[in-house]
Amino acid sequence: LSKALGITKKINGKSFKSENIWIEDKDVKILKKDIICSKRVGIDYAEEYINKPWRFRIKESKWTSVAK
């Protein structure tokens, strides 16, 4: 996630309330048809929620692994 957001160790320990760190909306439009969902990974402890389709990702994103 840090790599995808461009976050480096340079801002380690900095407050997200500072003027040097912000989240910016670059007017990227994501179409509903480009959002896919699948079951989450690594939640074997979650019993009834194991197979819920609560993992969302953008099709063809290089930042997430392919759903299995």
Coordinates of N, CA and C in Angstrom, one line a residue:
L1 N 0.8 -1.2 0.0 CA 0.0 0.0 0.0 C 0.9 1.2 0.0
S2 N 1.9 1.2 0.8 CA 2.8 2.4 0.9 C 3.4 2.7 -0.5
K3 N 3.9 1.6 -1.1 CA 4.5 1.8 -2.4 C 3.5 2.3 -3.4
A4 N 2.3 1.8 -3.4 CA 1.3 2.3 -4.4 C 0.9 3.8 -4.1
L5 N 1.0 4.2 -2.9 CA 0.7 5.6 -2.6 C 1.9 6.5 -2.6
G6 N 3.1 5.9 -2.9 CA 4.3 6.7 -3.0 C 4.8 7.2 -1.6
I7 N 4.5 6.4 -0.6 CA 4.9 6.8 0.7 C 6.3 6.1 1.0
T8 N 7.3 6.9 1.4 CA 8.6 6.4 1.6 C 9.0 6.6 3.1
K9 N 10.1 6.1 3.5 CA 10.6 6.3 4.9 C 10.9 7.7 5.2
K10 N 11.0 8.6 4.2 CA 11.3 10.0 4.4 C 10.2 10.7 5.3
I11 N 9.0 10.2 5.3 CA 8.0 10.8 6.1 C 7.7 10.0 7.4
N12 N 8.6 9.0 7.7 CA 8.4 8.2 8.9 C 8.3 9.1 10.2
G13 N 7.3 8.9 10.9 CA 7.2 9.7 12.2 C 6.5 11.1 12.0
K14 N 6.2 11.4 10.8 CA 5.5 12.7 10.5 C 4.0 12.6 10.7
S15 N 3.4 13.7 11.1 CA 2.0 13.7 11.3 C 1.2 13.9 10.0
F16 N 0.2 13.1 9.9 CA -0.7 13.3 8.7 C -1.4 14.6 8.7
K17 N -1.3 15.4 9.8 CA -1.9 16.7 9.9 C -1.0 17.8 9.4
S18 N 0.2 17.4 9.1 CA 1.2 18.4 8.7 C 0.9 19.0 7.3
E19 N 1.6 20.1 7.0 CA 1.4 20.7 5.6 C 2.1 19.9 4.6
N20 N 3.0 19.0 5.0 CA 3.9 18.3 4.0 C 3.2 17.0 3.5
I21 N 2.2 16.6 4.1 CA 1.5 15.3 3.8 C 0.0 15.6 3.5
W22 N -0.4 15.1 2.4 CA -1.9 15.3 2.1 C -2.3 14.2 1.1
I23 N -3.6 14.0 1.1 CA -4.2 13.0 0.1 C -4.9 13.9 -0.9
E24 N -4.6 13.6 -2.1 CA -5.1 14.4 -3.2 C -6.0 13.6 -4.2
D25 N -7.1 14.2 -4.6 CA -8.0 13.7 -5.6 C -7.5 14.2 -6.9
K26 N -7.0 13.4 -7.8 CA -6.5 13.8 -9.1 C -7.6 13.7 -10.2
D27 N -8.9 13.7 -9.8 CA -10.0 13.6 -10.7 C -9.9 12.3 -11.5
V28 N -9.4 11.2 -10.9 CA -9.4 9.9 -11.5 C -10.8 9.3 -11.4
K29 N -11.4 9.0 -12.5 CA -12.7 8.4 -12.5 C -12.6 6.9 -12.6
I30 N -13.1 6.1 -11.7 CA -13.1 4.7 -11.8 C -14.6 4.2 -12.1
L31 N -14.8 3.6 -13.2 CA -16.1 3.1 -13.6 C -16.5 1.9 -12.7
K32 N -17.7 1.8 -12.4 CA -18.2 0.6 -11.6 C -17.8 -0.7 -12.2
K33 N -17.9 -0.8 -13.6 CA -17.5 -2.0 -14.3 C -16.1 -2.4 -14.1
D34 N -15.2 -1.5 -13.7 CA -13.8 -1.7 -13.5 C -13.4 -2.1 -12.1
I35 N -14.4 -2.2 -11.2 CA -14.2 -2.6 -9.8 C -14.7 -4.0 -9.7
I36 N -13.8 -4.9 -9.2 CA -14.1 -6.3 -9.0 C -14.0 -6.7 -7.6
C37 N -14.7 -7.6 -7.2 CA -14.7 -8.1 -5.8 C -14.4 -9.6 -5.7
S38 N -13.8 -10.0 -4.6 CA -13.6 -11.4 -4.4 C -13.5 -11.6 -2.9
K39 N -13.3 -12.8 -2.5 CA -13.2 -13.1 -1.1 C -11.8 -12.6 -0.6
R40 N -11.8 -12.2 0.7 CA -10.6 -11.7 1.3 C -9.6 -12.8 1.5
V41 N -8.4 -12.4 1.7 CA -7.3 -13.5 2.0 C -6.8 -13.3 3.4
G42 N -6.3 -14.4 3.9 CA -5.7 -14.4 5.2 C -6.7 -14.2 6.4
I43 N -7.9 -14.5 6.2 CA -8.9 -14.3 7.4 C -9.5 -15.7 7.7
D44 N -8.8 -16.7 7.8 CA -9.3 -18.0 8.1 C -10.0 -18.0 9.5
Y45 N -9.6 -17.1 10.3 CA -10.2 -17.0 11.7 C -11.6 -16.4 11.7
A46 N -12.0 -15.9 10.6 CA -13.2 -15.1 10.5 C -14.5 -15.9 10.3
E47 N -14.4 -17.2 10.3 CA -15.5 -18.1 10.3 C -16.6 -17.8 9.2
E48 N -17.7 -17.2 9.5 CA -18.8 -17.0 8.6 C -18.4 -15.9 7.5
Y49 N -17.4 -15.2 7.7 CA -17.0 -14.1 6.8 C -15.9 -14.5 5.8
I50 N -15.4 -15.7 5.9 CA -14.3 -16.2 5.1 C -14.6 -16.0 3.6
N51 N -15.7 -16.4 3.2 CA -16.1 -16.3 1.7 C -16.9 -15.1 1.3
K52 N -17.0 -14.1 2.1 CA -17.7 -12.9 1.8 C -16.9 -12.2 0.7
P53 N -17.5 -11.6 -0.3 CA -16.8 -10.9 -1.4 C -16.5 -9.5 -0.9
W54 N -15.6 -9.3 0.1 CA -15.3 -8.0 0.7 C -13.9 -7.5 0.3
R55 N -13.3 -8.1 -0.7 CA -12.0 -7.6 -1.2 C -12.3 -6.9 -2.5
F56 N -12.0 -5.6 -2.6 CA -12.3 -4.8 -3.8 C -11.0 -4.4 -4.4
R57 N -11.0 -4.5 -5.7 CA -9.8 -4.0 -6.4 C -10.2 -3.5 -7.8
I58 N -9.3 -2.8 -8.4 CA -9.5 -2.2 -9.8 C -9.0 -3.2 -10.8
K59 N -9.7 -3.6 -11.8 CA -9.2 -4.5 -12.8 C -7.9 -4.0 -13.4
E60 N -7.0 -4.9 -13.6 CA -5.7 -4.7 -14.2 C -4.8 -3.8 -13.4
S61 N -5.1 -3.7 -12.1 CA -4.2 -2.9 -11.2 C -2.9 -3.6 -11.0
K62 N -1.8 -2.9 -11.1 CA -0.5 -3.5 -10.9 C -0.2 -3.6 -9.4
W63 N -1.1 -3.0 -8.6 CA -0.8 -2.9 -7.1 C -1.5 -4.0 -6.3
T64 N -2.3 -4.8 -6.9 CA -2.9 -5.9 -6.2 C -2.7 -7.3 -6.9
S65 N -2.7 -8.3 -6.1 CA -2.6 -9.6 -6.7 C -3.9 -10.1 -7.3
V66 N -3.8 -11.0 -8.3 CA -5.0 -11.5 -9.0 C -5.9 -12.3 -8.0
A67 N -7.2 -12.1 -8.0 CA -8.0 -12.9 -7.1 C -8.0 -14.3 -7.5
K68 N -8.1 -15.2 -6.5 CA -8.1 -16.6 -6.8 C -9.4 -17.2 -6.6

